[in-house]
mmCIF file of C-alpha atoms and ligand atoms in Angstrom:
data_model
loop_
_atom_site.group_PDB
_atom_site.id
_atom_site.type_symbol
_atom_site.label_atom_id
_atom_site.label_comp_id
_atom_site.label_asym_id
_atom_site.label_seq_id
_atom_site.Cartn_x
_atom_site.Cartn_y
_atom_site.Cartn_z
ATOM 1 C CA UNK X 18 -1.783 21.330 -5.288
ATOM 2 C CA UNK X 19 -5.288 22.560 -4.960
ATOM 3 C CA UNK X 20 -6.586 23.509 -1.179
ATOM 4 C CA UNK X 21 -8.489 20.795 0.580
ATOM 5 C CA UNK X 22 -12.115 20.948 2.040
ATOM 6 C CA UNK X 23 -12.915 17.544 3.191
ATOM 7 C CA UNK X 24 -15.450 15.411 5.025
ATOM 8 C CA UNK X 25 -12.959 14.010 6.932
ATOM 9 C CA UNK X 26 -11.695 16.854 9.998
ATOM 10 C CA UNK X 27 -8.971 14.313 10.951
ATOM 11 C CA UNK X 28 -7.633 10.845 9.897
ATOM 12 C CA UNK X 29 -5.550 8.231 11.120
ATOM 13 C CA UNK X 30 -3.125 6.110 9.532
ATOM 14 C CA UNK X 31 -1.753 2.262 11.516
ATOM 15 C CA UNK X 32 1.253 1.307 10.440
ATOM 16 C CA UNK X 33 4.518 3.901 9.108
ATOM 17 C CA UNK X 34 6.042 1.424 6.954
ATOM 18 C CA UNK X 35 6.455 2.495 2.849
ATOM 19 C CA UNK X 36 2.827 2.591 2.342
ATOM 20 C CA UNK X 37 1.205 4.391 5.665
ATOM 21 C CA UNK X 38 3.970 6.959 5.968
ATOM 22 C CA UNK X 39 2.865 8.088 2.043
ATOM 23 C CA UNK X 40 -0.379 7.608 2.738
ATOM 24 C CA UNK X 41 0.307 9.974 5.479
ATOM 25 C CA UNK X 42 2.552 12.122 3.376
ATOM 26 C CA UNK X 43 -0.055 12.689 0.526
ATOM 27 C CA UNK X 44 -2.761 13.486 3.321
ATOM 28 C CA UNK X 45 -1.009 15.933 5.109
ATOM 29 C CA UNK X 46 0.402 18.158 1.771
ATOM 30 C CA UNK X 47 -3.214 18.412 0.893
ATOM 31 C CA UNK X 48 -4.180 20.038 4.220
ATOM 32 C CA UNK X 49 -5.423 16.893 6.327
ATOM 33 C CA UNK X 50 -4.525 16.622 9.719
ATOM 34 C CA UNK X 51 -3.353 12.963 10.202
ATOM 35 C CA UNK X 52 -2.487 10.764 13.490
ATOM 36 C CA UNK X 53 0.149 8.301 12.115
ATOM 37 C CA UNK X 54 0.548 5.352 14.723
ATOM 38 C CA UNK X 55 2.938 2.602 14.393
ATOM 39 C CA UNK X 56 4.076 0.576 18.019
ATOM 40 C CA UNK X 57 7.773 0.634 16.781
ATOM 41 C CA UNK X 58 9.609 4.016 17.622
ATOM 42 C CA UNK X 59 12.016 3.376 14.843
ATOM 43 C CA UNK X 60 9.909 2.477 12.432
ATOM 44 C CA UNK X 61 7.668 6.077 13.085
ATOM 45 C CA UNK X 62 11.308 7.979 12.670
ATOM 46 C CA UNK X 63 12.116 6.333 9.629
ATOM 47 C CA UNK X 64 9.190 7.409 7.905
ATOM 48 C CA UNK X 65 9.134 10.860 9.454
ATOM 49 C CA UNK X 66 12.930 10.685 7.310
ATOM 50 C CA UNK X 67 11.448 9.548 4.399
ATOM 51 C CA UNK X 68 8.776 11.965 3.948
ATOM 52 C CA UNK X 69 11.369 14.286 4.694
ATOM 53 C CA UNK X 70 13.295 12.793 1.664
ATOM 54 C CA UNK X 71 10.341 12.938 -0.634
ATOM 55 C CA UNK X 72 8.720 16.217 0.331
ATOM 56 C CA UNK X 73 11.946 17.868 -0.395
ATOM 57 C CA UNK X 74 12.259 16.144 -3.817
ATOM 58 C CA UNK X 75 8.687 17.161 -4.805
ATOM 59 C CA UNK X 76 9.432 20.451 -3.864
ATOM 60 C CA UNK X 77 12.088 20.749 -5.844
ATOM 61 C CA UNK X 78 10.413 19.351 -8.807
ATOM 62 C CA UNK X 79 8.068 22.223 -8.165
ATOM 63 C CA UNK X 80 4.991 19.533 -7.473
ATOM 64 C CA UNK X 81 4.895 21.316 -3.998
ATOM 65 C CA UNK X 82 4.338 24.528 -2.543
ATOM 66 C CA UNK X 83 4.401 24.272 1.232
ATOM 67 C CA UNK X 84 7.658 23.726 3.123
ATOM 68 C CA UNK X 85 8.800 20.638 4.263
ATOM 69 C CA UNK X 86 8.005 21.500 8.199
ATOM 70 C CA UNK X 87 4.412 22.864 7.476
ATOM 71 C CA UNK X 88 3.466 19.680 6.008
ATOM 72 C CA UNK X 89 5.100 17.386 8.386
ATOM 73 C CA UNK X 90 3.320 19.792 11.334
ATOM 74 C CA UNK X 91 -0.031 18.071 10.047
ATOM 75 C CA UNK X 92 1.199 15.341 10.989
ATOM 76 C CA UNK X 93 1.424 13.750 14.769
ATOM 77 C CA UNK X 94 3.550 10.598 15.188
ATOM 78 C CA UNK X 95 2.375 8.197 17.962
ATOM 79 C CA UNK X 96 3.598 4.541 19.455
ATOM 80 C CA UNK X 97 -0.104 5.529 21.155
ATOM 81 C CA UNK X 98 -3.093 4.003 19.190
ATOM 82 C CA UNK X 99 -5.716 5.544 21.793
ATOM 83 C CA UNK X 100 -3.718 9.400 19.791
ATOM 84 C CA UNK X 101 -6.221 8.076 17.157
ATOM 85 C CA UNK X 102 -9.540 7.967 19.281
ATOM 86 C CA UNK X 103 -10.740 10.813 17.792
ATOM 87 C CA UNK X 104 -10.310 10.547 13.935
ATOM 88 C CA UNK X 105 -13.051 10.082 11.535
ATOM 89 C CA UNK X 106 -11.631 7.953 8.992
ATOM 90 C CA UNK X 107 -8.881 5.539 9.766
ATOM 91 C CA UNK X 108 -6.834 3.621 7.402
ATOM 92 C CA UNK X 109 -4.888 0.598 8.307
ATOM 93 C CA UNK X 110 -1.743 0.066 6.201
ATOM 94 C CA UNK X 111 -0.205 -2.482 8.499
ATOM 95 C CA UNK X 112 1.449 -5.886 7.423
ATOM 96 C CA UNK X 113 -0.331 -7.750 4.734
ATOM 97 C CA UNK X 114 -0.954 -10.137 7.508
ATOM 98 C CA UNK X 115 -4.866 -11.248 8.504
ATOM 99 C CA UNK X 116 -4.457 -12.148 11.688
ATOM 100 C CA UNK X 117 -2.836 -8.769 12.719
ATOM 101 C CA UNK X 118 -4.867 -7.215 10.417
ATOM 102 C CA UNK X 119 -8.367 -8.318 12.611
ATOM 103 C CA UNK X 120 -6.278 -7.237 15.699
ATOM 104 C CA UNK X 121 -5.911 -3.598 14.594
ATOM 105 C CA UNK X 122 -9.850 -3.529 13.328
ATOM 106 C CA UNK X 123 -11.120 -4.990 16.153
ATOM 107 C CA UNK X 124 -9.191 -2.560 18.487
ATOM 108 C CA UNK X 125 -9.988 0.435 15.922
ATOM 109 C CA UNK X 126 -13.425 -0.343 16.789
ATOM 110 C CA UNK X 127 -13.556 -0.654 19.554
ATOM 111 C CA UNK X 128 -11.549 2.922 19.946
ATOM 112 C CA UNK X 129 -13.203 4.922 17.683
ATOM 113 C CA UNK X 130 -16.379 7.026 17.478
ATOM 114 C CA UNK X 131 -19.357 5.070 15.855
ATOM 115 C CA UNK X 132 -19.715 7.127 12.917
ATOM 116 C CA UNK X 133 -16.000 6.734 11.693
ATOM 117 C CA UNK X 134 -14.896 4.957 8.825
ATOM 118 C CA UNK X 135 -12.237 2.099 8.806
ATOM 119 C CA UNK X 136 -10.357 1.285 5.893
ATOM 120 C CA UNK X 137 -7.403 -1.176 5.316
ATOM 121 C CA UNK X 138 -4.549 -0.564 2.669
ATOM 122 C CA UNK X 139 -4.733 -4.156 2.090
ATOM 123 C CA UNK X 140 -3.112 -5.414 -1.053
ATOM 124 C CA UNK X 141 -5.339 -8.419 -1.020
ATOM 125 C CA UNK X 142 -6.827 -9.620 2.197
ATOM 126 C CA UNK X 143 -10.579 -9.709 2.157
ATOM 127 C CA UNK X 144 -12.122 -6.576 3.284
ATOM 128 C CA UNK X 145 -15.515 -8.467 4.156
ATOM 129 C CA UNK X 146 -13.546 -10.701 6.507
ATOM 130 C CA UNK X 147 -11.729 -7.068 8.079
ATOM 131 C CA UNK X 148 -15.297 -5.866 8.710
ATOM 132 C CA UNK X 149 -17.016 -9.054 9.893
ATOM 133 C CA UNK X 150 -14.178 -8.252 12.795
ATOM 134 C CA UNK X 151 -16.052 -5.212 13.643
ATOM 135 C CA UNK X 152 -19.737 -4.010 14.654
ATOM 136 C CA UNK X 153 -19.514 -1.332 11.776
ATOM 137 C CA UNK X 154 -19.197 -3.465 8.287
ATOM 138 C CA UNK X 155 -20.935 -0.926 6.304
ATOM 139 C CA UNK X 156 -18.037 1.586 7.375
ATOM 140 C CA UNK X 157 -15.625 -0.729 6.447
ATOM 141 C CA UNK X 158 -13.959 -0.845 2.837
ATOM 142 C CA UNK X 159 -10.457 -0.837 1.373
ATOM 143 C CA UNK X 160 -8.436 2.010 0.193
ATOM 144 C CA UNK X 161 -5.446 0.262 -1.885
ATOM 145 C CA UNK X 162 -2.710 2.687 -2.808
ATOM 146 C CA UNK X 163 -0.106 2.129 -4.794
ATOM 147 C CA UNK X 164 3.333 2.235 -4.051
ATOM 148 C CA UNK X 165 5.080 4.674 -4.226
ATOM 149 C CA UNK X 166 1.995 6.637 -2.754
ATOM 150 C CA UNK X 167 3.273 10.790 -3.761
ATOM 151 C CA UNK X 168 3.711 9.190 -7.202
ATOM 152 C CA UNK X 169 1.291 6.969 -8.691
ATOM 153 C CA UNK X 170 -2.181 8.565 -9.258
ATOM 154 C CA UNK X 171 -4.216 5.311 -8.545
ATOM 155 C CA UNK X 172 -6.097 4.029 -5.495
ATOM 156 C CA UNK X 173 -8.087 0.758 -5.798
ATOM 157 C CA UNK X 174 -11.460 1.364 -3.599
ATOM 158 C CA UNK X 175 -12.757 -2.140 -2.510
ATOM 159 C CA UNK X 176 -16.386 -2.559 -1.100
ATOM 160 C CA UNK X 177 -17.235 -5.419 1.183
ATOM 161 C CA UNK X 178 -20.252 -7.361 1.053
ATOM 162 C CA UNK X 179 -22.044 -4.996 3.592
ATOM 163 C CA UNK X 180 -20.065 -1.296 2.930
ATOM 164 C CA UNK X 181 -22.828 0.925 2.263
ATOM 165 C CA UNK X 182 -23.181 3.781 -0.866
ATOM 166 C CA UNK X 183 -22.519 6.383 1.710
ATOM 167 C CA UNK X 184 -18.790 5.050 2.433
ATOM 168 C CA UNK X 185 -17.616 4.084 -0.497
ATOM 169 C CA UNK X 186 -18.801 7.921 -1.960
ATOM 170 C CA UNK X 187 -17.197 9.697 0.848
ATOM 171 C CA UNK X 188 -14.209 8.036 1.006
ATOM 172 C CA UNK X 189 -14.025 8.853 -2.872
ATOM 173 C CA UNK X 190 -14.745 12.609 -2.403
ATOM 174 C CA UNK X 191 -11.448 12.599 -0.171
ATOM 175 C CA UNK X 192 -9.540 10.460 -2.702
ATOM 176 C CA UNK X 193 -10.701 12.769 -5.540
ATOM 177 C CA UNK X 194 -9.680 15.787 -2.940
ATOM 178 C CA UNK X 195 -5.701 14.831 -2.710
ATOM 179 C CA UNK X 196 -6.106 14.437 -6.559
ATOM 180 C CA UNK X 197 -5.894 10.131 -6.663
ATOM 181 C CA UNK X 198 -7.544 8.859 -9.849
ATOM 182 C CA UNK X 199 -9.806 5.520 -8.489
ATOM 183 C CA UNK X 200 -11.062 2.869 -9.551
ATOM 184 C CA UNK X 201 -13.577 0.482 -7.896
ATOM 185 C CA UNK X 202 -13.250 -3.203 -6.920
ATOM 186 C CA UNK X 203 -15.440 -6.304 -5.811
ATOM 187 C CA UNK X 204 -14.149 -7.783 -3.193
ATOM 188 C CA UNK X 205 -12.418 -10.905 -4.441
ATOM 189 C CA UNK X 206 -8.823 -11.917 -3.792
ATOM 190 C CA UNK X 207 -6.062 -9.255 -4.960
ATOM 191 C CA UNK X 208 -9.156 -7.199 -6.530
ATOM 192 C CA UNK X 209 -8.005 -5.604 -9.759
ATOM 193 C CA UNK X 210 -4.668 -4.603 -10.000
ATOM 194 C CA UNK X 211 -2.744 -7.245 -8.355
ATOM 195 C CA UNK X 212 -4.936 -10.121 -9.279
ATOM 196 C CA UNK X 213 -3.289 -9.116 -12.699
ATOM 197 C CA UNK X 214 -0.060 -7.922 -11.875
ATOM 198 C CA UNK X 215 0.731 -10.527 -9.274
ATOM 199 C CA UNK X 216 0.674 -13.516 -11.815
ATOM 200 C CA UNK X 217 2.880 -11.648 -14.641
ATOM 201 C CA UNK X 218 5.827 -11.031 -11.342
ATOM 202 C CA UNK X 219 5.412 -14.394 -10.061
ATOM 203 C CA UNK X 220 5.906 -15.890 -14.056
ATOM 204 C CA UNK X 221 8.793 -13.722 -14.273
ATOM 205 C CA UNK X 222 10.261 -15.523 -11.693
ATOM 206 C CA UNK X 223 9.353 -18.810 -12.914
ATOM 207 C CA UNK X 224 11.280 -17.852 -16.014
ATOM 208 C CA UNK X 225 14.293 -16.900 -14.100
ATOM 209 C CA UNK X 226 14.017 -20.147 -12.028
ATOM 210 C CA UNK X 227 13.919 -22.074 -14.834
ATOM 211 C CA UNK X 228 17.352 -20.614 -16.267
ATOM 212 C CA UNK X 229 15.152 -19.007 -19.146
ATOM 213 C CA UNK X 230 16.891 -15.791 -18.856
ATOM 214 C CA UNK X 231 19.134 -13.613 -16.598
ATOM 215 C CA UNK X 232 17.385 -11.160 -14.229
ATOM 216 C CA UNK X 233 18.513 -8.231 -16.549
ATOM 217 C CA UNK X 234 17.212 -9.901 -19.538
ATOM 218 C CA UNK X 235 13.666 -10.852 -18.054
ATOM 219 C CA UNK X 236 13.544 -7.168 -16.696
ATOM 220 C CA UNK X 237 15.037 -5.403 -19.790
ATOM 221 C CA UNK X 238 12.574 -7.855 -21.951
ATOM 222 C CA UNK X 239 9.544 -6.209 -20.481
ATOM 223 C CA UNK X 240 10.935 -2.946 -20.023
ATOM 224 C CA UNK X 241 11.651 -2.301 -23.606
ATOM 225 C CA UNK X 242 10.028 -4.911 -25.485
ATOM 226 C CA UNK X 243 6.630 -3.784 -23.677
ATOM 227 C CA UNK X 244 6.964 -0.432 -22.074
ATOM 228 C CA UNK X 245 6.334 -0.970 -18.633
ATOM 229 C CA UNK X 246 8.758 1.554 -16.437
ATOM 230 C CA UNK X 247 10.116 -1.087 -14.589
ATOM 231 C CA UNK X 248 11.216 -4.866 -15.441
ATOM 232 C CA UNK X 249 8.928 -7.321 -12.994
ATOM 233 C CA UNK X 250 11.976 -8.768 -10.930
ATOM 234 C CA UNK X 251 12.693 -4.693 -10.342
ATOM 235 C CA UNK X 252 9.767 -4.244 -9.701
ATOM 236 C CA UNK X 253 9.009 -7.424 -6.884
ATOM 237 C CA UNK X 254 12.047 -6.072 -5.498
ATOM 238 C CA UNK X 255 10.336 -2.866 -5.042
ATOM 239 C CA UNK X 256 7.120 -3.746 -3.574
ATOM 240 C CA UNK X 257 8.756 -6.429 -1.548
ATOM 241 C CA UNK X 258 9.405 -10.315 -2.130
ATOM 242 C CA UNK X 259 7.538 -11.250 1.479
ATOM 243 C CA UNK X 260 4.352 -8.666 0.267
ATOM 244 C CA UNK X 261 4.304 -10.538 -3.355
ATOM 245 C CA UNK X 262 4.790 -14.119 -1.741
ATOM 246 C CA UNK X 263 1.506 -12.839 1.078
ATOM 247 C CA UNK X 264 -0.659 -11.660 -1.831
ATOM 248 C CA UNK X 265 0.219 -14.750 -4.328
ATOM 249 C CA UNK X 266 -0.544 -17.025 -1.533
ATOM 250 C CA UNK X 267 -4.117 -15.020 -0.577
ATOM 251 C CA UNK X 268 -4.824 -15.825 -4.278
ATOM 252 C CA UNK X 269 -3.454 -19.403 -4.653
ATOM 253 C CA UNK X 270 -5.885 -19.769 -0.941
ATOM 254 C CA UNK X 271 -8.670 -17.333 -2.424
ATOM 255 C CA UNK X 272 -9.138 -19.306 -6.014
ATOM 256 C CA UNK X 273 -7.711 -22.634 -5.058
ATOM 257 C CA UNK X 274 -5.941 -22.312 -9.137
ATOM 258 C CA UNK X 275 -2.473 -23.546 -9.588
ATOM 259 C CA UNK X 276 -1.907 -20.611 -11.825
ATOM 260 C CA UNK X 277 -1.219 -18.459 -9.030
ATOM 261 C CA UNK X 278 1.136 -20.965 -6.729
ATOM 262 C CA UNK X 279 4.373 -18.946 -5.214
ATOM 263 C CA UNK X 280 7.763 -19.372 -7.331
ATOM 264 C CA UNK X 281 9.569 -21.602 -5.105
ATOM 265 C CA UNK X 282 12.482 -18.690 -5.638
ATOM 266 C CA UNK X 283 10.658 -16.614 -4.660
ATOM 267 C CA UNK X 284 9.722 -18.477 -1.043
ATOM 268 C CA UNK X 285 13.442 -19.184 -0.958
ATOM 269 C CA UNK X 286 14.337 -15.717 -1.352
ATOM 270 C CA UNK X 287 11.910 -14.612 1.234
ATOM 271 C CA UNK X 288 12.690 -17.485 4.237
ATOM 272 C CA UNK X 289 16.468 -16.447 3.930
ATOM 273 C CA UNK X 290 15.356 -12.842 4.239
ATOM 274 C CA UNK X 291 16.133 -11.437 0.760
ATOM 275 C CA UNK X 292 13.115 -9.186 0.606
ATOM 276 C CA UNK X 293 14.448 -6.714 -2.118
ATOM 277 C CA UNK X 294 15.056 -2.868 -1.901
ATOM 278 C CA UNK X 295 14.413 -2.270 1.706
ATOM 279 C CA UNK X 296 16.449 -5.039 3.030
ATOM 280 C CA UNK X 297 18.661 -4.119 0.586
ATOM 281 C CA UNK X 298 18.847 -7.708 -1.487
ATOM 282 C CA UNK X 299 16.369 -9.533 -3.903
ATOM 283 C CA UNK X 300 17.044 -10.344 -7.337
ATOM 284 C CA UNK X 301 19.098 -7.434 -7.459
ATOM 285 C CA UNK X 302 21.734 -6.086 -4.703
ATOM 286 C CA UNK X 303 20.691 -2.519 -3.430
ATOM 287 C CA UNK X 304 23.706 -2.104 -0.993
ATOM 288 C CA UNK X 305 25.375 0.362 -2.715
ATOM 289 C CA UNK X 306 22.276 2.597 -4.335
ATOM 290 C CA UNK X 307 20.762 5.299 -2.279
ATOM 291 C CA UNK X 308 17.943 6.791 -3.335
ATOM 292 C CA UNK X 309 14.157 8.283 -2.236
HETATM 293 N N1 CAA L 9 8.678 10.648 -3.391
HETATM 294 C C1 CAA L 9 9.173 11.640 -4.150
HETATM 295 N N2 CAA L 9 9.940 11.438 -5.225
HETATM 296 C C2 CAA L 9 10.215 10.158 -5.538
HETATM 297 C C3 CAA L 9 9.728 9.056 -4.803
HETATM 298 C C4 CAA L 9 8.918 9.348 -3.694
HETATM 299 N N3 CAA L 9 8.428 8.401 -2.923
HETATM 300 N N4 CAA L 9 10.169 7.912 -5.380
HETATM 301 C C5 CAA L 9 10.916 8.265 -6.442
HETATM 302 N N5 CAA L 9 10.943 9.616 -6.534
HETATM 303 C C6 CAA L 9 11.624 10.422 -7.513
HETATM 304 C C7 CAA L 9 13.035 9.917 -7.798
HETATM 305 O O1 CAA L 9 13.927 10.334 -6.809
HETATM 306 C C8 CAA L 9 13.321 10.526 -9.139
HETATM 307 O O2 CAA L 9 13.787 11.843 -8.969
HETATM 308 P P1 CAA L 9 14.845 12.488 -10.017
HETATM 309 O O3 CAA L 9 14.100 12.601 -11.311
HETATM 310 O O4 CAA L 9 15.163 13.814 -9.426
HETATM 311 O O5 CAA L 9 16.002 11.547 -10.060
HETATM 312 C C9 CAA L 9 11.938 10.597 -9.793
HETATM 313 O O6 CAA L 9 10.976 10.380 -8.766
HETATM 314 C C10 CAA L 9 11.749 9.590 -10.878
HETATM 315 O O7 CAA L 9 12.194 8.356 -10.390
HETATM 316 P P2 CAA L 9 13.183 7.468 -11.222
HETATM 317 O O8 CAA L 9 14.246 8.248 -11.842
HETATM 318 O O9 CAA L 9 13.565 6.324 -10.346
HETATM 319 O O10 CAA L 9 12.429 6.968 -12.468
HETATM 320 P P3 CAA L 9 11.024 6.670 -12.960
HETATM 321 O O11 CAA L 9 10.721 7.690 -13.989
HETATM 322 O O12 CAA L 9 11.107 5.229 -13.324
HETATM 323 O O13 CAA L 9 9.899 6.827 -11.853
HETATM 324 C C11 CAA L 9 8.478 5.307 -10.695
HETATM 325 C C12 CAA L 9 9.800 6.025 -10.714
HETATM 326 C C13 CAA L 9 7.318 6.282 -10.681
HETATM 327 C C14 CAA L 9 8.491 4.517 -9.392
HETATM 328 C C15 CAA L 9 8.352 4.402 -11.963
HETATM 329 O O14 CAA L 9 9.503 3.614 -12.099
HETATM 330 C C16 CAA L 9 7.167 3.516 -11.926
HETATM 331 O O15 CAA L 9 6.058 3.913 -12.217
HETATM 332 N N6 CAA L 9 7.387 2.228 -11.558
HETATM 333 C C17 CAA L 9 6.324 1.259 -11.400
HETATM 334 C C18 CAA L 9 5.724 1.428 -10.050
HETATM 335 C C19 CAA L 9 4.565 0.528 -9.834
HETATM 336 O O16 CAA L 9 4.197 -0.277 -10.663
HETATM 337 N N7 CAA L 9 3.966 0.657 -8.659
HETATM 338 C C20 CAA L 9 2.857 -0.147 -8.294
HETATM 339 C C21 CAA L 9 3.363 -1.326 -7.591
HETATM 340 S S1 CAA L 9 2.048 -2.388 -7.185
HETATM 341 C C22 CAA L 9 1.470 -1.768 -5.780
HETATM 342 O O17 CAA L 9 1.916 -0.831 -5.201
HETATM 343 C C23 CAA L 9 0.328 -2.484 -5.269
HETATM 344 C C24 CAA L 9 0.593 -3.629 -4.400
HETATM 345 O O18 CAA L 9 -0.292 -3.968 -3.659
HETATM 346 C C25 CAA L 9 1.802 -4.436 -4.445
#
């Protein structure tokens, strides 16, 4: 991986769930020095595990130079969110959750040095709503990774109604830096990718609810009948049932289209907890694979 010369001295990540600990991951093995902040203690050794996990894989894939402690030395973990007062760019990759969502911008705002950009991870949520909680909207945009982050070579740049030129172009210097292919987005709910992809999941739950097909049928359908590398239901389960049933509802609320309402499965599956890989049930049960 090619060395790193960025406009960005130092960054902060909010939230060290899947997303913000590989956000933080792909930051730090390109040379960026990166606050991650998350108020749970377990939840900030977790994903110091999991990078472990996934450094060590890319290393031995040869995808990785750098050992696994000179990477993770880039990178501080804090319960602290004040540990981030001094970054330049901070991206929020919290809950896909508004209302916490305005919490964390308003107190990144208030925190952080005028000049510094704030970005959200969001999936979906508008980013002109994010900024309007803030006195810096033309610093304000979203940076939507996808999951998992070391992996997949897209990031979704959203501009709000007021970001300026200047953001968006230095936030895509960085992105182009740590080698992330982009592609930009209006802000409208679910922007590009999962305004499209969110649909196709939720209709291949509709034809599971239905009694259509089994789960391995529906999955093996797309999987070999149109090459995508993962069936939908797999792949729900993968991003997680409560993320798809926040951004299907942001789009059902954004567009007011019936085309987009929730599977009721799916909200079944998600009030009695079965939230897919990482609580280890969803369509499919996980509690006997380990894996990255
Ligand atoms: N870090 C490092 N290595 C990882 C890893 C990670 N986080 N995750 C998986 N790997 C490794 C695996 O351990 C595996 O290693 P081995 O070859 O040594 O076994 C290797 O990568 C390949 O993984 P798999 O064998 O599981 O097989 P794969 O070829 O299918 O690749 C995949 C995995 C890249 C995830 C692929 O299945 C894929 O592209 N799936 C679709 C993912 C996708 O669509 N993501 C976007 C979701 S939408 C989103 O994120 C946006 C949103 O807002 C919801």
């Amino acid at each position: 991986m090619s060395e790193t010369h960025t406009i960005f001295k130092s960054i902060g990540v909010v939230g060290a769930g899947q997303m913000g600990s590989g956000i933080a991951q792909v930051l730090a093995t390109y040379g960026l020095s990166v606050v991650v902040h998350d108020l749970n203690e377990t939840v900030l050794s977790k994903a110091q595990a999991s990078m472990e996990k996934s450094i060590s894989k890319l290393i031995e894939k040869g995808k990785i130079r750098e050992t696994t402690s000179v990477i993770l030395g880039r990178i501080k973990f804090s319960s602290s969110l004040e540990d981030l007062a001094k970054v330049e760019l901070a991206i929020e990759a919290a809950s896909e959750n508004k209302e916490i969502k305005k919490i964390i911008f308003r107190k990144l705002d208030a925190l952080l040095a005028p000049t510094a950009v704030l970005a959200s991870n969001t999936s979906s949520i508008s980013i002109t709503e994010l900024a309007a909680a803030t006195k810096r909207p033309k610093l304000v945009l979203g940076v939507h990774f996808m999951n998992p982050v070391p992996l997949m070579k897209l990031v979704e740049v959203v501009r709000g109604q007021l970001t300026d030129d200047s953001t968006v172009n230095r936030v895509a210097t960085l992105l182009a830096l740590i080698e992330k292919q982009t592609i930009f987005s209006k802000d409208y709910a679910g922007f590009i990718v999962n305004r499209i992809l969110m649909p196709m999941l939720n209709e291949a739950m509709f034809t599971l609810y239905e009694g259509v097909g089994t789960a391995e049928d529906i999955d093996k359908g797309m999987k070999l009948g149109t090459n995508h590398p993962m069936g939908p239901l797999e792949l729900a389960d993968f991003i997680g049932l409560d993320t798809c049933l926040s951004i299907l509802e942001v789009l059902y609320d954004g567009f007011k289209d019936p085309k987009y309402r929730p599977c009721p499965l799916l909200k079944n599956y998600v009030m009695s907890g079965l939230l897919g890989k990482k609580t280890g049930r969803g369509f499919y049960d996980y509690s006997q694979k380990a894996g990255v």
